[in-house]
Every structure is written in C-alpha cells, then in structure tokens.
Amino acid sequence: MGHPTKPQAAGHLDGEVGRWPGALAHDADAVRAMAMKSMFERLESLCEGALAVNLDAEVVWINEKYARKLGQPSAAAAIGQPVENIIPNSQMREVARTGRPIVLDIMPFGDEHLVVTRMPIRDDAGQLIGAVGFVLYNHLEGLKPVMHKMAQLQHRLKAAEKELADSRRAKYSLASFLGISPAAVETKRQARRAAQLDTTVLLTGETGTGKELLAHAIHNVSGRAHLPFVSVNAAAIPESLLEAELFGAAPGAYTGADRRGRDGKFKLADGGTLFLDEIGDMPPALQAKLLRVLQEQEIEPLGANRLVRVDVRVIAATSLDLAARVADGRFRSDLFYRLNVLSMSLPPLRERLQDLPLLVERLLEDISLRIGQPLEIAPEAFAVLARHDWPGNVRELRNVVERALLMHETQRLDAAHLASVLPSPTSDAGAIAPATPAPATAQIEPLSRVVEAAERRAIAEALQRTKGNKAAAAAALGISRAALYQKLGAARG
C-alpha cells in the first residue's frame, strides 16, 4: 500500500470532494463525503493548529497557523519532515503505526501545554494511510469547567483515601495508657518489649482495662507502625459472616456477596497488625482456619480455590479465661498455645488506684473539649472513687464521671456528686465490701494517704511473692531498688 501523496499546495489536503448535482443530493456516500469535508474545514478553522502525516510519520499537510506556531517559516517548509523534527513530543508516529486514536491528550510544548486530539486516516478500502492531529486549545483555559470538575473528583478521592487510611492507622500510643502506679509502669514496659519482638501477643484482662488501647500502642512502637492496623471484634459479628470478614470472599461466594469479591481483614492488614478482640468468643469452626493462618501465613478466601500469602502480626485479646475454655472444650488447645506466645495480663483499676487522678483529669479534659466548658474535680472526691471496686474498670470510671456531671449539671465534681452515682457497697458475689463502713460524720481521708496505703499494699505483696528478695520485688514493681528502699524507709518512719 502506498503512502498518501503530498499535497501540491501547503494548507490543502490531497483529494477534494467534487460538486454533486442536485440529483445526487440524497446519495448517502455523497452526503457523507460532503459532511466530512465540511466538518474537517470547520474543525481546521476553529482549532489552533492541524497537521497530517503519512505512515512514515512525515508531515504531508499542515495549516499556516500551526506552522508559524511551531517556528516554521511557512507551511511548505514543514512538508516532508519527520513530525518529531518540528514537534519533539508528538505522538503522531504512534497513531500512524497502530491505527489507534488518542482522542484527548495534553502535549507539552515549550512553556505551554497544548490540548490535542490525534486520529488515524484510512482510505476508501479501510487501509491505514496516516494520521491527522488537531490542537484544540493552546492553553487550558478552554478546559476550565472540565478541569474544575476533575479537580473536585480528585479532591474527593484523596479525602476518601485519607479517611480509609486513617481508619487503618493505630490511634493510640503508649502515652495514651495513663498511669504512674507500679502496675501501669510494668504494663507499659511489657508492651515495649512485645513491640520489639514482632510475635503474636495475647492480651488478657477484665473488660475496660484498655486491651484495645494497648494493642494500638504496641503497633505504634513496632517496626510495622507505618503499615495498616486493622481491628475486628469476634463477638460483634454474626458467625455466618465472620469467615468472610476475616478471610475475604470470592465473587458470588454466597447469596448477597459482592460480585467483585471482597478482601478480608487479614488481607487489609497485610504487612501490618491485625487486632482480634474477644478471641475467646470465636466459633470453633473458625478456630482451625485461624490456626492455619497463624502457622502458614496464608489465607483462603471463602468460595475460592486459591491461597493468598499475607504477612500479618496478630494481637489477640480476651476478657475470658481461655485456659478454662480449653479445659471444657470450647477453645482449641493448639490455637491457645499458638496465641499465647507472649501474654500480657492488664491490671484492673482496683489494683492501680494511684492512677485515679491522672485518669479522671484526662476524662474531664476530653469531656470539656466536647462540651466546650471547663471542668474540674475537688481533691476530696478521689477518696470516694478509691473506695469503689470498679468491676468495669476505666470504662466504668468514664461512665461514672459523665453521669455525675449530667445529673448534677455542675462544672466541679465533689465527693457528694460522685457518691450519688456510685452503687452502694455490698457483700454480694462479685463485689468487695469495705471492712468497716465509714460513719457519715467521719473525716474524708486525704488522697495522699489513700495513695500511700495502695503503695504499701503493692510493696508488701511484691515482697511476699519474691520471698523478701528486694531486687526482684523492685523489678516486679517497675521501680529501682533505691526507690524501693526509700519507700520502705518512709513506711517505717
């Protein structure tokens, strides 16, 4: 097949649609040819530039306006030159070679950006003979409405991506686990060690002790901190959906499943950390599949016949006694041992009453920011809080503080406000009654004495467990040996 013949005069395409008599006005081919000629001439006049090339990407036609813009002395001077000689960034050769159009493109030219379209040219037999290009705009002003809409869509996409990324990022650090008590200090020490080891961690403790917060904190000081943190509550998801939630599902795996399939939490956490809360409530049927994932680091999406490799660090948590559940057959022993590589038991609030002032001040600060009013607590009110057993731990403490503020519509909590919302001491099962109920007229014990008494109890228990070994007791309490001797001296004094 030959190349298009070069035009005799620059500025005109080869061939010309003849003039048809009225009898041919209704001939489809003639009308089409005339329409094409008319459209081409109209487009050429409206555009900032136009040119055509043959199969060798040599310029066979260019309008005068475009030739001058490209620095040519005339349109005739450009004829026969490779298109790249006059347009260094041109894609016309690619269109002439493949026959595939580039409908809309932005082409850099010097300090400008040209909006161009490039289309293949075919002869009557449909054979590719070259390409034609038009510069629709020599600046982006004409595309402002389109560009504005595109910018809006990009902004929304970035916002959605940021929101998604934030939802998969750990929200708390070790500084969020408040406490200066020996139990709190030791918990944070163990958390730092757990973060460095990059192994499976099992967090145990009563509800409300901060297991999820500590899982976030461990991730945030680990080598995976810049990667996703994904959490799932095994007790909050119906058993029928939990497998797909954890491991994902192939397209159409079950009635109502997404036709495109879906990634599970393990896949979303790939490279990072997966927090499995309330692991003790996981159905037995899924425990075997979880064990395989922990051992092989492979998941099999629901309804799929393939295994997917993942690199996930698992932190599990439970408020149940897993060993007891293993004994009665409700939890797999092999899964328990696999999860219990590094275990941490979070202390209940009643064992770290020394941390009450810090915790309450933070709670008041959070509530104050939310309602826009300054809040405070009277020092003597802590003695009331220290006498409660706190079965719900820090979560219950937040509830008590908020309830007292709402019921009494006050900005300063005192002992009476808190006493009114705390349950009366009782000796029923699950509660610890005070040894000697204080008379209503008794003087409220200062907070410093409450804290000192708690410290003495903790030190005495540590010495008892270590059989009087002061170095071991100090290590267990998370304090130096010198600090232990100082506190013992103060207690004797």
JSON list of N, CA, C and O in Angstrom, two decimals, residues 182 452-469 473-474 477 479 484 487-488 491:
[
{"chain": "A", "resi": 182, "resn": "PRO", "atom": "N", "xyz": [2.91, 1.22, 90.00]},
{"chain": "A", "resi": 182, "resn": "PRO", "atom": "CA", "xyz": [3.81, 0.14, 89.59]},
{"chain": "A", "resi": 182, "resn": "PRO", "atom": "C", "xyz": [3.18, -0.80, 88.55]},
{"chain": "A", "resi": 182, "resn": "PRO", "atom": "O", "xyz": [3.84, -1.24, 87.62]},
{"chain": "A", "resi": 452, "resn": "GLU", "atom": "N", "xyz": [-0.67, 6.33, 99.47]},
{"chain": "A", "resi": 452, "resn": "GLU", "atom": "CA", "xyz": [0.38, 5.70, 100.27]},
{"chain": "A", "resi": 452, "resn": "GLU", "atom": "C", "xyz": [-0.03, 4.30, 100.70]},
{"chain": "A", "resi": 452, "resn": "GLU", "atom": "O", "xyz": [0.78, 3.36, 100.68]},
{"chain": "A", "resi": 453, "resn": "ALA", "atom": "N", "xyz": [-1.29, 4.16, 101.09]},
{"chain": "A", "resi": 453, "resn": "ALA", "atom": "CA", "xyz": [-1.77, 2.85, 101.52]},
{"chain": "A", "resi": 453, "resn": "ALA", "atom": "C", "xyz": [-1.73, 1.85, 100.36]},
{"chain": "A", "resi": 453, "resn": "ALA", "atom": "O", "xyz": [-1.36, 0.68, 100.54]},
{"chain": "A", "resi": 454, "resn": "ALA", "atom": "N", "xyz": [-2.12, 2.32, 99.17]},
{"chain": "A", "resi": 454, "resn": "ALA", "atom": "CA", "xyz": [-2.09, 1.44, 98.00]},
{"chain": "A", "resi": 454, "resn": "ALA", "atom": "C", "xyz": [-0.65, 1.02, 97.68]},
{"chain": "A", "resi": 454, "resn": "ALA", "atom": "O", "xyz": [-0.39, -0.15, 97.33]},
{"chain": "A", "resi": 455, "resn": "GLU", "atom": "N", "xyz": [0.29, 1.95, 97.81]},
{"chain": "A", "resi": 455, "resn": "GLU", "atom": "CA", "xyz": [1.70, 1.63, 97.56]},
{"chain": "A", "resi": 455, "resn": "GLU", "atom": "C", "xyz": [2.20, 0.59, 98.57]},
{"chain": "A", "resi": 455, "resn": "GLU", "atom": "O", "xyz": [2.92, -0.35, 98.21]},
{"chain": "A", "resi": 456, "resn": "ARG", "atom": "N", "xyz": [1.85, 0.79, 99.84]},
{"chain": "A", "resi": 456, "resn": "ARG", "atom": "CA", "xyz": [2.30, -0.16, 100.87]},
{"chain": "A", "resi": 456, "resn": "ARG", "atom": "C", "xyz": [1.78, -1.56, 100.58]},
{"chain": "A", "resi": 456, "resn": "ARG", "atom": "O", "xyz": [2.50, -2.55, 100.75]},
{"chain": "A", "resi": 457, "resn": "ARG", "atom": "N", "xyz": [0.50, -1.64, 100.16]},
{"chain": "A", "resi": 457, "resn": "ARG", "atom": "CA", "xyz": [-0.07, -2.97, 99.86]},
{"chain": "A", "resi": 457, "resn": "ARG", "atom": "C", "xyz": [0.67, -3.61, 98.69]},
{"chain": "A", "resi": 457, "resn": "ARG", "atom": "O", "xyz": [0.97, -4.81, 98.72]},
{"chain": "A", "resi": 458, "resn": "ALA", "atom": "N", "xyz": [0.96, -2.81, 97.64]},
{"chain": "A", "resi": 458, "resn": "ALA", "atom": "CA", "xyz": [1.64, -3.34, 96.47]},
{"chain": "A", "resi": 458, "resn": "ALA", "atom": "C", "xyz": [3.05, -3.82, 96.82]},
{"chain": "A", "resi": 458, "resn": "ALA", "atom": "O", "xyz": [3.51, -4.88, 96.37]},
{"chain": "A", "resi": 459, "resn": "ILE", "atom": "N", "xyz": [3.77, -3.03, 97.63]},
{"chain": "A", "resi": 459, "resn": "ILE", "atom": "CA", "xyz": [5.14, -3.40, 98.03]},
{"chain": "A", "resi": 459, "resn": "ILE", "atom": "C", "xyz": [5.12, -4.67, 98.89]},
{"chain": "A", "resi": 459, "resn": "ILE", "atom": "O", "xyz": [5.93, -5.58, 98.69]},
{"chain": "A", "resi": 460, "resn": "ALA", "atom": "N", "xyz": [4.17, -4.72, 99.82]},
{"chain": "A", "resi": 460, "resn": "ALA", "atom": "CA", "xyz": [4.08, -5.90, 100.69]},
{"chain": "A", "resi": 460, "resn": "ALA", "atom": "C", "xyz": [3.80, -7.16, 99.88]},
{"chain": "A", "resi": 460, "resn": "ALA", "atom": "O", "xyz": [4.39, -8.22, 100.12]},
{"chain": "A", "resi": 461, "resn": "GLU", "atom": "N", "xyz": [2.90, -7.05, 98.90]},
{"chain": "A", "resi": 461, "resn": "GLU", "atom": "CA", "xyz": [2.57, -8.21, 98.06]},
{"chain": "A", "resi": 461, "resn": "GLU", "atom": "C", "xyz": [3.77, -8.64, 97.22]},
{"chain": "A", "resi": 461, "resn": "GLU", "atom": "O", "xyz": [4.06, -9.83, 97.07]},
{"chain": "A", "resi": 462, "resn": "ALA", "atom": "N", "xyz": [4.52, -7.65, 96.67]},
{"chain": "A", "resi": 462, "resn": "ALA", "atom": "CA", "xyz": [5.69, -7.97, 95.86]},
{"chain": "A", "resi": 462, "resn": "ALA", "atom": "C", "xyz": [6.75, -8.67, 96.70]},
{"chain": "A", "resi": 462, "resn": "ALA", "atom": "O", "xyz": [7.38, -9.64, 96.25]},
{"chain": "A", "resi": 463, "resn": "LEU", "atom": "N", "xyz": [6.98, -8.19, 97.92]},
{"chain": "A", "resi": 463, "resn": "LEU", "atom": "CA", "xyz": [7.98, -8.82, 98.79]},
{"chain": "A", "resi": 463, "resn": "LEU", "atom": "C", "xyz": [7.56, -10.22, 99.19]},
{"chain": "A", "resi": 463, "resn": "LEU", "atom": "O", "xyz": [8.40, -11.14, 99.31]},
{"chain": "A", "resi": 464, "resn": "GLN", "atom": "N", "xyz": [6.27, -10.40, 99.39]},
{"chain": "A", "resi": 464, "resn": "GLN", "atom": "CA", "xyz": [5.78, -11.72, 99.76]},
{"chain": "A", "resi": 464, "resn": "GLN", "atom": "C", "xyz": [5.97, -12.71, 98.61]},
{"chain": "A", "resi": 464, "resn": "GLN", "atom": "O", "xyz": [6.41, -13.83, 98.81]},
{"chain": "A", "resi": 465, "resn": "ARG", "atom": "N", "xyz": [5.67, -12.27, 97.41]},
{"chain": "A", "resi": 465, "resn": "ARG", "atom": "CA", "xyz": [5.79, -13.17, 96.25]},
{"chain": "A", "resi": 465, "resn": "ARG", "atom": "C", "xyz": [7.24, -13.48, 95.92]},
{"chain": "A", "resi": 465, "resn": "ARG", "atom": "O", "xyz": [7.54, -14.55, 95.38]},
{"chain": "A", "resi": 466, "resn": "THR", "atom": "N", "xyz": [8.13, -12.54, 96.18]},
{"chain": "A", "resi": 466, "resn": "THR", "atom": "CA", "xyz": [9.56, -12.77, 95.88]},
{"chain": "A", "resi": 466, "resn": "THR", "atom": "C", "xyz": [10.31, -13.28, 97.09]},
{"chain": "A", "resi": 466, "resn": "THR", "atom": "O", "xyz": [11.55, -13.34, 97.08]},
{"chain": "A", "resi": 467, "resn": "LYS", "atom": "N", "xyz": [9.56, -13.63, 98.18]},
{"chain": "A", "resi": 467, "resn": "LYS", "atom": "CA", "xyz": [10.15, -14.18, 99.40]},
{"chain": "A", "resi": 467, "resn": "LYS", "atom": "C", "xyz": [11.21, -13.26, 99.99]},
{"chain": "A", "resi": 467, "resn": "LYS", "atom": "O", "xyz": [12.29, -13.68, 100.40]},
{"chain": "A", "resi": 468, "resn": "GLY", "atom": "N", "xyz": [10.92, -11.96, 99.96]},
{"chain": "A", "resi": 468, "resn": "GLY", "atom": "CA", "xyz": [11.78, -10.98, 100.59]},
{"chain": "A", "resi": 468, "resn": "GLY", "atom": "C", "xyz": [12.93, -10.50, 99.73]},
{"chain": "A", "resi": 468, "resn": "GLY", "atom": "O", "xyz": [13.73, -9.68, 100.19]},
{"chain": "A", "resi": 469, "resn": "ASN", "atom": "N", "xyz": [13.02, -10.97, 98.48]},
{"chain": "A", "resi": 469, "resn": "ASN", "atom": "CA", "xyz": [14.10, -10.53, 97.58]},
{"chain": "A", "resi": 469, "resn": "ASN", "atom": "C", "xyz": [13.77, -9.12, 97.08]},
{"chain": "A", "resi": 469, "resn": "ASN", "atom": "O", "xyz": [12.92, -8.94, 96.21]},
{"chain": "A", "resi": 473, "resn": "ALA", "atom": "N", "xyz": [11.65, -7.81, 93.87]},
{"chain": "A", "resi": 473, "resn": "ALA", "atom": "CA", "xyz": [10.42, -7.06, 94.15]},
{"chain": "A", "resi": 473, "resn": "ALA", "atom": "C", "xyz": [10.42, -5.72, 93.42]},
{"chain": "A", "resi": 473, "resn": "ALA", "atom": "O", "xyz": [9.41, -5.31, 92.84]},
{"chain": "A", "resi": 474, "resn": "ALA", "atom": "N", "xyz": [11.57, -5.03, 93.43]},
{"chain": "A", "resi": 474, "resn": "ALA", "atom": "CA", "xyz": [11.67, -3.74, 92.74]},
{"chain": "A", "resi": 474, "resn": "ALA", "atom": "C", "xyz": [11.45, -3.92, 91.24]},
{"chain": "A", "resi": 474, "resn": "ALA", "atom": "O", "xyz": [10.76, -3.12, 90.60]},
{"chain": "A", "resi": 477, "resn": "LEU", "atom": "N", "xyz": [7.82, -4.46, 90.51]},
{"chain": "A", "resi": 477, "resn": "LEU", "atom": "CA", "xyz": [7.04, -3.24, 90.68]},
{"chain": "A", "resi": 477, "resn": "LEU", "atom": "C", "xyz": [7.39, -2.18, 89.63]},
{"chain": "A", "resi": 477, "resn": "LEU", "atom": "O", "xyz": [6.69, -1.16, 89.52]},
{"chain": "A", "resi": 479, "resn": "ILE", "atom": "N", "xyz": [10.19, -0.34, 89.54]},
{"chain": "A", "resi": 479, "resn": "ILE", "atom": "CA", "xyz": [10.90, 0.79, 90.14]},
{"chain": "A", "resi": 479, "resn": "ILE", "atom": "C", "xyz": [12.33, 0.34, 90.45]},
{"chain": "A", "resi": 479, "resn": "ILE", "atom": "O", "xyz": [12.64, -0.86, 90.44]},
{"chain": "A", "resi": 484, "resn": "LEU", "atom": "N", "xyz": [12.69, 1.56, 96.00]},
{"chain": "A", "resi": 484, "resn": "LEU", "atom": "CA", "xyz": [12.02, 0.63, 96.90]},
{"chain": "A", "resi": 484, "resn": "LEU", "atom": "C", "xyz": [12.50, 0.84, 98.33]},
{"chain": "A", "resi": 484, "resn": "LEU", "atom": "O", "xyz": [11.69, 0.90, 99.27]},
{"chain": "A", "resi": 487, "resn": "LYS", "atom": "N", "xyz": [10.95, 3.95, 99.78]},
{"chain": "A", "resi": 487, "resn": "LYS", "atom": "CA", "xyz": [9.54, 3.81, 100.15]},
{"chain": "A", "resi": 487, "resn": "LYS", "atom": "C", "xyz": [9.42, 2.96, 101.42]},
{"chain": "A", "resi": 487, "resn": "LYS", "atom": "O", "xyz": [8.56, 3.22, 102.27]},
{"chain": "A", "resi": 488, "resn": "LEU", "atom": "N", "xyz": [10.30, 1.96, 101.56]},
{"chain": "A", "resi": 488, "resn": "LEU", "atom": "CA", "xyz": [10.26, 1.13, 102.76]},
{"chain": "A", "resi": 488, "resn": "LEU", "atom": "C", "xyz": [10.65, 1.95, 103.99]},
{"chain": "A", "resi": 488, "resn": "LEU", "atom": "O", "xyz": [10.06, 1.83, 105.06]},
{"chain": "A", "resi": 491, "resn": "ALA", "atom": "N", "xyz": [7.84, 4.16, 104.97]},
{"chain": "A", "resi": 491, "resn": "ALA", "atom": "CA", "xyz": [6.75, 3.41, 105.60]},
{"chain": "A", "resi": 491, "resn": "ALA", "atom": "C", "xyz": [7.08, 3.13, 107.07]},
{"chain": "A", "resi": 491, "resn": "ALA", "atom": "O", "xyz": [6.22, 3.21, 107.95]}
]
